[in-house]
Tab-separated table of C-alpha atoms in Angstrom:
chain	number	residue	atom	x	y	z
A	1	MET	CA	-43.720	-15.773	74.965
A	2	LYS	CA	-43.632	-18.483	72.354
A	3	LYS	CA	-40.913	-21.131	72.357
A	4	ARG	CA	-39.615	-19.837	69.001
A	5	ASP	CA	-39.268	-16.278	70.374
A	6	LEU	CA	-37.423	-17.578	73.410
A	7	LEU	CA	-34.969	-19.511	71.226
A	8	LEU	CA	-34.372	-16.508	68.958
A	9	THR	CA	-33.789	-14.248	71.950
A	10	GLY	CA	-31.323	-16.724	73.449
A	11	ALA	CA	-29.453	-17.059	70.157
A	12	ALA	CA	-29.272	-13.273	69.831
A	13	ILE	CA	-27.866	-12.916	73.353
A	14	ILE	CA	-25.268	-15.642	72.815
A	15	GLY	CA	-24.289	-14.240	69.404
A	16	GLY	CA	-24.056	-10.698	70.746
A	17	THR	CA	-21.868	-11.825	73.633
A	18	TRP	CA	-19.551	-13.727	71.286
A	19	ILE	CA	-19.225	-10.764	68.899
A	20	SER	CA	-18.616	-8.395	71.814
A	21	GLN	CA	-15.788	-10.594	73.131
A	22	PHE	CA	-14.329	-10.964	69.644
A	23	TRP	CA	-14.266	-7.198	69.069
A	24	ARG	CA	-12.723	-6.617	72.479
A	25	GLN	CA	-9.907	-9.085	71.670
A	26	SER	CA	-9.225	-7.652	68.226
A	27	SER	CA	-10.063	-3.982	68.668
A	28	ASP	CA	-6.818	-3.125	66.901
A	29	SER	CA	-6.406	-4.476	63.413
A	30	ILE	CA	-2.719	-4.912	64.227
A	31	PRO	CA	-1.920	-6.612	67.532
A	32	THR	CA	0.694	-4.983	69.786
A	33	ASP	CA	2.995	-7.986	69.381
A	34	SER	CA	2.564	-7.835	65.623
A	35	ALA	CA	5.451	-8.386	63.299
A	36	ILE	CA	4.497	-5.311	61.291
A	37	ALA	CA	6.826	-2.540	62.364
A	38	VAL	CA	5.891	0.619	60.480
A	39	ASP	CA	7.842	3.059	62.600
A	40	SER	CA	11.002	2.202	64.462
A	41	THR	CA	10.129	4.711	67.211
A	42	LYS	CA	6.757	3.037	67.936
A	43	ALA	CA	7.484	-0.618	67.188
A	44	THR	CA	7.086	-3.180	69.933
A	45	LYS	CA	9.221	-5.743	68.115
A	46	ARG	CA	12.572	-4.978	66.492
A	47	TYR	CA	13.687	-6.314	63.127
A	48	LYS	CA	16.956	-6.054	61.231
A	49	ILE	CA	15.213	-3.796	58.713
A	50	MET	CA	13.103	-1.072	60.283
A	51	LYS	CA	11.673	1.790	58.241
A	52	THR	CA	9.120	4.500	58.790
A	53	GLU	CA	5.799	4.266	56.979
A	54	GLU	CA	6.966	6.991	54.569
A	55	GLU	CA	10.198	5.084	53.798
A	56	TRP	CA	8.175	1.916	53.052
A	57	LYS	CA	5.881	3.905	50.752
A	58	GLN	CA	8.933	5.111	48.810
A	59	THR	CA	10.314	1.591	48.239
A	60	LEU	CA	7.097	-0.416	47.685
A	61	THR	CA	4.302	-0.168	45.154
A	62	PRO	CA	0.942	0.906	46.633
A	63	GLU	CA	-0.318	-2.711	46.455
A	64	GLN	CA	2.856	-4.078	48.079
A	65	PHE	CA	2.559	-1.475	50.837
A	66	ARG	CA	-1.110	-2.385	51.438
A	67	VAL	CA	-0.285	-6.093	51.739
A	68	LEU	CA	3.165	-6.090	53.380
A	69	ARG	CA	2.720	-3.189	55.802
A	70	LYS	CA	-1.070	-3.020	56.366
A	71	HIS	CA	-1.947	-6.750	56.472
A	72	GLY	CA	-3.838	-6.629	53.177
A	73	THR	CA	-4.705	-9.534	50.905
A	74	GLU	CA	-4.451	-9.504	47.138
A	75	ARG	CA	-7.353	-10.878	45.109
A	76	ALA	CA	-7.139	-14.599	44.408
A	77	PHE	CA	-5.868	-15.680	40.964
A	78	THR	CA	-4.308	-12.252	40.223
A	79	SER	CA	-0.642	-13.036	40.934
A	80	PRO	CA	1.529	-14.380	38.113
A	81	LEU	CA	3.576	-16.142	40.822
A	82	ASP	CA	0.653	-18.505	41.441
A	83	LYS	CA	1.526	-20.261	38.170
A	84	GLU	CA	5.320	-19.799	38.366
A	85	TYR	CA	6.983	-23.232	38.481
A	86	ASN	CA	10.540	-22.534	37.316
A	87	LYS	CA	13.497	-23.285	39.592
A	88	GLY	CA	14.411	-20.451	41.914
A	89	ALA	CA	13.681	-18.691	45.173
A	90	TYR	CA	10.790	-16.588	46.391
A	91	ASN	CA	12.153	-13.578	48.271
A	92	CYS	CA	10.433	-10.958	50.406
A	93	ALA	CA	9.379	-8.047	48.187
A	94	GLY	CA	10.144	-5.692	51.077
A	95	CYS	CA	13.712	-6.679	51.980
A	96	ASP	CA	14.761	-9.384	49.477
A	97	LEU	CA	15.231	-12.115	52.126
A	98	PRO	CA	14.858	-15.608	50.559
A	99	LEU	CA	11.700	-17.108	52.103
A	100	PHE	CA	10.744	-20.186	50.029
A	101	THR	CA	12.323	-22.318	47.315
A	102	SER	CA	10.624	-23.621	44.197
A	103	ASP	CA	11.196	-27.167	45.524
A	104	THR	CA	8.534	-26.550	48.208
A	105	LYS	CA	5.952	-24.868	45.947
A	106	PHE	CA	2.748	-26.656	44.962
A	107	ASN	CA	-0.542	-25.849	43.248
A	108	SER	CA	-3.105	-25.505	46.040
A	109	ARG	CA	-5.799	-24.325	43.596
A	110	THR	CA	-6.588	-21.462	45.981
A	111	GLY	CA	-5.386	-18.670	43.688
A	112	TRP	CA	-2.333	-17.764	45.768
A	113	PRO	CA	1.241	-19.089	45.601
A	114	SER	CA	1.483	-21.940	48.120
A	115	PHE	CA	4.409	-23.742	49.722
A	116	PHE	CA	4.665	-26.653	52.142
A	117	ALA	CA	7.749	-25.323	53.987
A	118	PRO	CA	9.705	-22.059	54.320
A	119	ILE	CA	13.463	-21.675	54.340
A	120	GLU	CA	14.616	-22.244	57.934
A	121	GLY	CA	14.580	-19.014	59.951
A	122	ALA	CA	13.048	-16.957	57.138
A	123	ILE	CA	9.579	-16.425	58.588
A	124	ALA	CA	7.917	-15.390	61.829
A	125	THR	CA	4.303	-16.004	62.833
A	126	THR	CA	1.636	-14.270	64.905
A	127	THR	CA	-2.012	-14.983	65.675
A	128	ASP	CA	-4.557	-13.253	63.439
A	129	THR	CA	-8.103	-13.017	64.825
A	130	SER	CA	-9.636	-10.969	62.005
A	131	LEU	CA	-12.612	-12.155	59.949
A	132	PHE	CA	-14.202	-13.891	62.971
A	133	MET	CA	-11.641	-16.699	63.003
A	134	LYS	CA	-8.242	-17.536	64.423
A	135	ARG	CA	-5.439	-18.012	61.876
A	136	VAL	CA	-1.648	-18.120	61.907
A	137	GLU	CA	-0.261	-15.091	60.107
A	138	VAL	CA	3.120	-15.368	58.363
A	139	HIS	CA	5.676	-12.524	58.325
A	140	CYS	CA	9.175	-11.985	56.979
A	141	SER	CA	11.593	-12.534	59.871
A	142	ARG	CA	13.904	-9.720	58.701
A	143	CYS	CA	11.501	-6.818	58.005
A	144	GLY	CA	8.224	-8.043	59.540
A	145	GLY	CA	6.284	-7.734	56.276
A	146	HIS	CA	2.922	-9.543	56.119
A	147	LEU	CA	3.160	-12.444	53.665
A	148	GLY	CA	-0.029	-14.461	54.176
A	149	HIS	CA	-1.233	-17.304	56.411
A	150	VAL	CA	-0.325	-20.922	57.127
A	151	PHE	CA	-2.922	-23.706	57.299
A	152	ASP	CA	-2.770	-27.390	58.274
A	153	ASP	CA	-4.213	-28.712	55.008
A	154	GLY	CA	-1.071	-28.949	52.886
A	155	PRO	CA	0.707	-31.892	51.286
A	156	LYS	CA	3.294	-34.213	52.774
A	157	PRO	CA	5.893	-34.091	54.190
A	158	THR	CA	4.804	-31.152	56.440
A	159	GLY	CA	1.032	-31.125	55.986
A	160	GLN	CA	1.179	-27.336	55.961
A	161	ARG	CA	0.060	-24.849	53.313
A	162	TYR	CA	1.827	-21.507	53.415
A	163	CYS	CA	-0.681	-19.471	51.419
A	164	MET	CA	1.240	-16.347	50.397
A	165	ASN	CA	0.272	-13.113	48.698
A	166	GLY	CA	2.166	-13.050	45.407
A	167	VAL	CA	2.623	-9.283	45.648
A	168	SER	CA	4.610	-9.787	48.880
A	169	LEU	CA	7.058	-12.071	47.065
A	170	LYS	CA	9.689	-11.609	44.386
A	171	PHE	CA	10.714	-14.605	42.267
A	172	VAL	CA	14.452	-14.950	41.642
A	173	PRO	CA	15.215	-17.609	38.974
A	174	ALA	CA	17.986	-20.098	39.769
């Protein structure tokens, strides 16, 4: 066996083992401790607003349902809220809870509305291991709707970037 073949075989074994462990850890697209409660009879975490999947489908647009209730992501640069810089609040599109203020919004140039801090108590977080990486997923603390993710590459004073799906938010002018 040539040295090159040995190295390729070793890399394949290591890669296969890593992928196998990753899939075992994230075999469900929604973790059991997830903030997404689609059915109050099956939910593992309780929220002030609990609805069945059918009730959510009746109150949300198909795109809002896909993002808020099924952990979807809207395409970058498609939300008008990305370029919204008027004074006001950004509420949850699912339950109308104020989540962010315009004072904490900034242009991250990522194509999604971004904030450096949420309103205190407005969000909850869980660990997201999809897409072969570990990220912090952001949810509405009142209804558990998926909002986006938070990263440690934001501006001062927090250094955080709450990268939100615009479709999961509703802008309320001041």
